[in-house]
Short mmCIF file of C-alpha atoms in Angstrom, two decimals:
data_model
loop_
_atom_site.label_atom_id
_atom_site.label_comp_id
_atom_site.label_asym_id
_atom_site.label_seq_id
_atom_site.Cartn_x
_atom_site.Cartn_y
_atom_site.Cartn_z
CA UNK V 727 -121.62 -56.74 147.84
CA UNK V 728 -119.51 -57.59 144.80
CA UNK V 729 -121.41 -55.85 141.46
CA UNK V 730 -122.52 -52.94 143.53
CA UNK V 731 -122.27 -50.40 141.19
CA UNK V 732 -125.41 -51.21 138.72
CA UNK V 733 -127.99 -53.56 138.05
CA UNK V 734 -129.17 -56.10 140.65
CA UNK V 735 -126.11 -55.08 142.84
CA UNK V 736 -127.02 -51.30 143.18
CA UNK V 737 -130.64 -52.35 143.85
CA UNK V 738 -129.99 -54.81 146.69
CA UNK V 739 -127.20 -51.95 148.01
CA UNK V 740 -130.40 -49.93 148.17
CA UNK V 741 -132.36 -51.87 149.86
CA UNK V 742 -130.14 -53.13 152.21
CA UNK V 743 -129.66 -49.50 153.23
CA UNK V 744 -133.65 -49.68 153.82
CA UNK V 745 -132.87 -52.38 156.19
CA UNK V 746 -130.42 -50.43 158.11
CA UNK V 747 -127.69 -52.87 157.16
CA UNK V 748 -123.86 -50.92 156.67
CA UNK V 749 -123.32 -51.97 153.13
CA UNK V 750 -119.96 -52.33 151.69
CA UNK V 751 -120.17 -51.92 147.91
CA UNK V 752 -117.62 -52.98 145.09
CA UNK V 753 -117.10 -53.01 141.53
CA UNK V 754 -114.45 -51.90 139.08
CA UNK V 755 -116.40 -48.25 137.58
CA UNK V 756 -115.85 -45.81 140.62
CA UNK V 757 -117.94 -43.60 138.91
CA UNK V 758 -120.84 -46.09 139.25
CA UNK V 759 -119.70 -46.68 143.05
CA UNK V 760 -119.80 -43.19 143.78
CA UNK V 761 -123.76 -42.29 142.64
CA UNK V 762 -125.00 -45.41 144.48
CA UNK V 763 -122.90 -44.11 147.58
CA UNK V 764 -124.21 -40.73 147.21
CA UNK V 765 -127.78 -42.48 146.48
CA UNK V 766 -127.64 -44.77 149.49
CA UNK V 767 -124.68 -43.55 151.90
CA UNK V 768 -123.29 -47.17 151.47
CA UNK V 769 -119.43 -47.09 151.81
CA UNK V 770 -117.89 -48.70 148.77
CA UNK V 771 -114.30 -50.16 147.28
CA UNK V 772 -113.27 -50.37 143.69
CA UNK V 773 -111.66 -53.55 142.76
CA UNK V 774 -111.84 -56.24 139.58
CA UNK V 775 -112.96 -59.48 141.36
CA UNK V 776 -110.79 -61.12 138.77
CA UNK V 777 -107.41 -59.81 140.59
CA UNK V 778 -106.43 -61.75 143.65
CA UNK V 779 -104.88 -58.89 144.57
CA UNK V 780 -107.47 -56.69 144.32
CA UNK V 781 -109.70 -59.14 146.56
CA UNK V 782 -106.86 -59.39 149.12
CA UNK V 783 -107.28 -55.39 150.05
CA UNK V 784 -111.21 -55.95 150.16
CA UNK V 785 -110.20 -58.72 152.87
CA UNK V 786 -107.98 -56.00 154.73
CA UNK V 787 -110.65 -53.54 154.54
CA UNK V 788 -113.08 -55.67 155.51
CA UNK V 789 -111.09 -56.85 158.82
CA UNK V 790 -110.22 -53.38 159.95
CA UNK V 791 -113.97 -52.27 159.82
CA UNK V 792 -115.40 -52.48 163.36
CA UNK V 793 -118.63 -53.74 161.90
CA UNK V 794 -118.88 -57.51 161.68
CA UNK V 795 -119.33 -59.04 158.48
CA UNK V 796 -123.10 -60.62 158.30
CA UNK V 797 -123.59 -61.40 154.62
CA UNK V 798 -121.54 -61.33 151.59
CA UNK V 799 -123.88 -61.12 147.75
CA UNK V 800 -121.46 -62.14 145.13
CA UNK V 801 -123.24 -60.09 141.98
CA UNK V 802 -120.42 -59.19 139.86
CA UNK V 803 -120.66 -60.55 136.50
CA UNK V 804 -120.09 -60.08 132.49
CA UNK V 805 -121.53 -61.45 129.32
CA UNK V 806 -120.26 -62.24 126.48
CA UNK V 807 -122.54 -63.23 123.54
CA UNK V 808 -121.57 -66.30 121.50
CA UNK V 809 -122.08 -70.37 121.07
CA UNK V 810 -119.39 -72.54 121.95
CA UNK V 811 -117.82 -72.30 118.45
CA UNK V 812 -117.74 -68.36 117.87
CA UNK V 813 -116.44 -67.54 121.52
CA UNK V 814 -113.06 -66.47 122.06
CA UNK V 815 -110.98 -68.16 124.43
CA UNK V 816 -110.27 -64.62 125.59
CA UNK V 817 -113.86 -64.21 126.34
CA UNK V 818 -114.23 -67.53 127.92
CA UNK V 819 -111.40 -67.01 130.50
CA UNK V 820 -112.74 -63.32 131.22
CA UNK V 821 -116.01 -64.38 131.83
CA UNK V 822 -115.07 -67.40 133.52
CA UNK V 823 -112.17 -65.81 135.59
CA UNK V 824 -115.28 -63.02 137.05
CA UNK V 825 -118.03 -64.86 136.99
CA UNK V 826 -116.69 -67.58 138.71
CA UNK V 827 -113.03 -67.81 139.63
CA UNK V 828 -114.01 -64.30 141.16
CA UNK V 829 -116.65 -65.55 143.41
CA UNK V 830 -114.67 -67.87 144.47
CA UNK V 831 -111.63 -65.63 145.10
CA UNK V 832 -113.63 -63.37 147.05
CA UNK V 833 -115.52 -65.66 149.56
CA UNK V 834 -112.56 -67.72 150.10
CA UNK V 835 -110.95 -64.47 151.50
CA UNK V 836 -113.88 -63.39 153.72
CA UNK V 837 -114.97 -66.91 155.33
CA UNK V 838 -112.90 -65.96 158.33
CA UNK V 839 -114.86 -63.10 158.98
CA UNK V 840 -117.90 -64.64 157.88
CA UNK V 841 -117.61 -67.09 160.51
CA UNK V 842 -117.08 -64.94 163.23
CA UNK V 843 -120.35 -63.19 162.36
CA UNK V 844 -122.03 -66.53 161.59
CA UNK V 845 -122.70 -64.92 158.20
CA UNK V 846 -124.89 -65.72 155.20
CA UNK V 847 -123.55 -65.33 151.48
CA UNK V 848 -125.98 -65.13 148.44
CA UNK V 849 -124.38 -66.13 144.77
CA UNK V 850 -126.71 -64.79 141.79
CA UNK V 851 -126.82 -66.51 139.56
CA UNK V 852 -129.22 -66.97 137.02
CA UNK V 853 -132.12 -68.99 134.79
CA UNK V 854 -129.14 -69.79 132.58
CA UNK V 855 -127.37 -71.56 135.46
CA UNK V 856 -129.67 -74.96 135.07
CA UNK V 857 -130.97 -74.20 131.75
CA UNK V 858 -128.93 -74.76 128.21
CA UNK V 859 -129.84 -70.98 126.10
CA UNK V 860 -127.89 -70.53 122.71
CA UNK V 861 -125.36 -67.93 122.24
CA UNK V 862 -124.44 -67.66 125.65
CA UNK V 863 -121.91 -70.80 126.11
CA UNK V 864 -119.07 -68.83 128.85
CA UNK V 865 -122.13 -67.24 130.55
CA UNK V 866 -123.89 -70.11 131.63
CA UNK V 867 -121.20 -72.53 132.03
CA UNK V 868 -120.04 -69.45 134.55
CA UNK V 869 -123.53 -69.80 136.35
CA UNK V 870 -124.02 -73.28 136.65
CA UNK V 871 -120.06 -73.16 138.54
CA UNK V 872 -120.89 -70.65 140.39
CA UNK V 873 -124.46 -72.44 141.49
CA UNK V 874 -122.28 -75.38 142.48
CA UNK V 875 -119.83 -73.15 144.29
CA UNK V 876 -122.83 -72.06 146.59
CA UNK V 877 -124.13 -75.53 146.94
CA UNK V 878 -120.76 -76.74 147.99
CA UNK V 879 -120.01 -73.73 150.51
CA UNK V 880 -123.76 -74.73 151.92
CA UNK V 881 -123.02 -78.02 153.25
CA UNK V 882 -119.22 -76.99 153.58
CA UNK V 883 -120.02 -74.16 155.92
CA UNK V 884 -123.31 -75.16 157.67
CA UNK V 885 -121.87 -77.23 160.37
CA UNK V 886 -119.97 -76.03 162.85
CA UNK V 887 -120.15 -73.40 165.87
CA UNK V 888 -120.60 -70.38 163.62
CA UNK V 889 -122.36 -71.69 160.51
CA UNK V 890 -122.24 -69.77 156.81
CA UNK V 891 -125.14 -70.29 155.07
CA UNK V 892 -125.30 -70.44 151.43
CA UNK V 893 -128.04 -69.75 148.56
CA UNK V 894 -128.28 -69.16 145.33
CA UNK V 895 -130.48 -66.78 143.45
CA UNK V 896 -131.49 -67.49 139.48
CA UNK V 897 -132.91 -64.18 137.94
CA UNK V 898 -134.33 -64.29 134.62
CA UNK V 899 -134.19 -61.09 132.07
CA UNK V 900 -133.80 -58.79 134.38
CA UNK V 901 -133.27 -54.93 133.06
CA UNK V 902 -130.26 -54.05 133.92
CA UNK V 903 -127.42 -52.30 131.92
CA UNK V 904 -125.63 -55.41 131.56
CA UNK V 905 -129.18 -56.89 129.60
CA UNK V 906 -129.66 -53.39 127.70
CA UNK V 907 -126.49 -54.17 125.50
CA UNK V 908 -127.33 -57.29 125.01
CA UNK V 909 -131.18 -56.74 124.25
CA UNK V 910 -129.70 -53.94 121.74
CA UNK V 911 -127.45 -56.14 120.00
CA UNK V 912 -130.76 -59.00 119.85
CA UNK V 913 -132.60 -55.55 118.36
CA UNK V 914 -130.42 -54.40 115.98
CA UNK V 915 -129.58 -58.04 114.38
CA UNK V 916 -133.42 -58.34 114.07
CA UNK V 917 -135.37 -55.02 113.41
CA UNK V 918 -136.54 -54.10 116.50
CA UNK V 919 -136.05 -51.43 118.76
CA UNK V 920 -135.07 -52.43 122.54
CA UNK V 921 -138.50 -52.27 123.84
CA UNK V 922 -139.44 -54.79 120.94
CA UNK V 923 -136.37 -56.44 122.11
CA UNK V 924 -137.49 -57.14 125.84
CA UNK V 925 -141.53 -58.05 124.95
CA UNK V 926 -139.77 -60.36 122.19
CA UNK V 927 -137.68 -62.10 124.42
CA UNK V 928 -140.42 -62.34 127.60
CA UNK V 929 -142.71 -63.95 125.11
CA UNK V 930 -142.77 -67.57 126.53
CA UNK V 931 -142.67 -66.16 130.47
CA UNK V 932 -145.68 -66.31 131.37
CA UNK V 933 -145.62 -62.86 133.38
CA UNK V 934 -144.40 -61.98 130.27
CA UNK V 935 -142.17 -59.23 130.92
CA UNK V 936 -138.65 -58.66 132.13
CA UNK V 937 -138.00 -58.23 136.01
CA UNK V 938 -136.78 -55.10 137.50
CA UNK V 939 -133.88 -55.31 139.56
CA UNK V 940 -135.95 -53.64 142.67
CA UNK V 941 -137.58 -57.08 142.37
CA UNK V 942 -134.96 -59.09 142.39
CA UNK V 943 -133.59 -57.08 145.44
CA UNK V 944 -135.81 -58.34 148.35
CA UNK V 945 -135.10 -62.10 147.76
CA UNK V 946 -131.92 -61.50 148.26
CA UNK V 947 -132.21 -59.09 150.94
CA UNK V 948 -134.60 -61.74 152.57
CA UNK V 949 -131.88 -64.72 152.02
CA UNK V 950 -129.13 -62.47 154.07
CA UNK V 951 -131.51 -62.27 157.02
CA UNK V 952 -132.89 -63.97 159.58
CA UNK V 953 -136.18 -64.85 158.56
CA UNK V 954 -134.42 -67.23 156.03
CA UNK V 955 -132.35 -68.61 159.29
CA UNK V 956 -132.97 -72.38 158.27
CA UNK V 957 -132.68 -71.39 154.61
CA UNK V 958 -129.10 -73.26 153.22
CA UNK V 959 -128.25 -74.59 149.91
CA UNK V 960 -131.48 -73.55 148.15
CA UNK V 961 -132.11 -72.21 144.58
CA UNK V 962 -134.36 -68.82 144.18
CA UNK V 963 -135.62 -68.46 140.95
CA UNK V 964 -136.76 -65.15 140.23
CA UNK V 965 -137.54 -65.75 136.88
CA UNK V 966 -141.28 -65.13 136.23
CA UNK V 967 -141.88 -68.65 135.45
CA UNK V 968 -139.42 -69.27 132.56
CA UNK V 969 -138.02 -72.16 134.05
CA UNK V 970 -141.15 -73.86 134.18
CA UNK V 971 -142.17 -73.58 129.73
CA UNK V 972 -142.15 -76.61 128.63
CA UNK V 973 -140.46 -76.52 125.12
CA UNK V 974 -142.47 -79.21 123.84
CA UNK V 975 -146.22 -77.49 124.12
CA UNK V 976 -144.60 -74.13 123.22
CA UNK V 977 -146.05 -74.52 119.77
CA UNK V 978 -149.42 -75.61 121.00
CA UNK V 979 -149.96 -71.61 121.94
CA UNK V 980 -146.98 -69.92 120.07
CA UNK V 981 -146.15 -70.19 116.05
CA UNK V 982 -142.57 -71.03 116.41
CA UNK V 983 -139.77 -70.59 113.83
CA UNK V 984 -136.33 -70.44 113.29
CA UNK V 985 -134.53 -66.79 113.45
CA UNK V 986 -132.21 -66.84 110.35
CA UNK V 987 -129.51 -64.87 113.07
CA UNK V 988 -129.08 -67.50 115.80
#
């Protein structure tokens, strides 16, 4: 479980501990690592998916444990607010190179022993994946790659003697640390406080409210298991509904106008 230490990641190390799974959790803040191991009794690893390196000792761990590996939930991700002409290209190639490059990094190091346990891997992904939102250019260029990446390792991996199977999982607004800054920045730029922020934002989904990351948790719990044991190559959204607004009859139930910040 890359991303293990907050958000969605924690969550689904939670509730995979439920499940009686042994959980491996990873991320870069080993203070983060440490309360969901206390939390959970999960074992955990502190590495930047970013560094080869770094994902070349998870492999090592990984293939001295005597427990085979069953699933792999590639959750570690970053944000970095801006359109494609106000982003850095330092931001870009961070967000890109964990997003990403990352995911890629670290499943191409575990397939081995992914095989051998005829494994399942999860990417998450998100609404912004097959979706164009403004201000978030790296993000969701990172998302839609990393969607492909799953599809690809789906029919890649599903043949064989020991087939991987692949899915992807699209949250929407989830609340989650990572949202929190970004829902304060939307706050502070417009008035609001972050509460504001998230009803603001979950206006046009029509459960209109955020998602918690307990519920984002069992899908990909499920997706890892075998009840999803003909599940390969599909796309979870766990969104609410936003993917399904239709931004041309928004204004038929919504007074819609132009925020003099974006």
């Amino acid at each position: 479980m890359t991303g293990g230490g907050s958000g969605i990641g924690a969550a689904t190390v939670a509730q995979l501990r439920r499940a009686e799974y042994e959980v491996l959790a990873t991320g870069r803040r080993s203070e983060s690592l440490k309360g969901v191991a206390a939390a959970t009794g999960c074992e955990t690893f502190v590495g930047d998916v970013a560094r080869v390196v770094d994902n070349e000792r998870l492999r090592e761990r990984v293939e001295r444990s005597s427990v085979p590996l069953v699933g792999l939930v590639n959750a570690a991700g970053v944000n970095y607010v801006g359109t494609v002409g106000e982003a850095t290209i330092e931001e870009w190639n961070q967000t890109i190179a964990v997003n990403l490059t990352g995911a890629f990094d670290v499943t191409r190091q575990l397939l081995p022993a992914l095989r051998s346990g005829s494994g399942a891997i999860v990417m998450v992904a998100s609404v912004a994946a097959d979706r164009a939102p403004s201000g978030a250019a790296a993000y969701a260029v990172s998302k839609a790659g990393m969607a492909m990446l799953g599809y690809v390792l789906a029919v890649e991996e599903g043949r064989g003697e020991h087939p991987v199977r692949c899915n992807v999982v699209n949250p929407g607004w989830t609340r989650t640390e990572m949202a929190d800054r970004d829902m304060g920045a939307f706050a502070a730029a417009n008035g609001l406080d972050v509460e504001s922020a998230y009803r603001e934002l979950s206006r046009l989904v029509p459960l209109g409210r955020p998602a918690l990351a307990e519920e984002i948790a069992p899908v990909i719990v499920w997706l890892l298991g075998p009840a999803a044991s003909y599940v390969n190559g599909a796309t979870m959204s766990v969104d609410g509904g936003h993917r399904l607004v239709d931004a041309g009859t928004v204004p038929f139930d919504f007074t819609v106008e132009p925020r003099a910040t974006l």
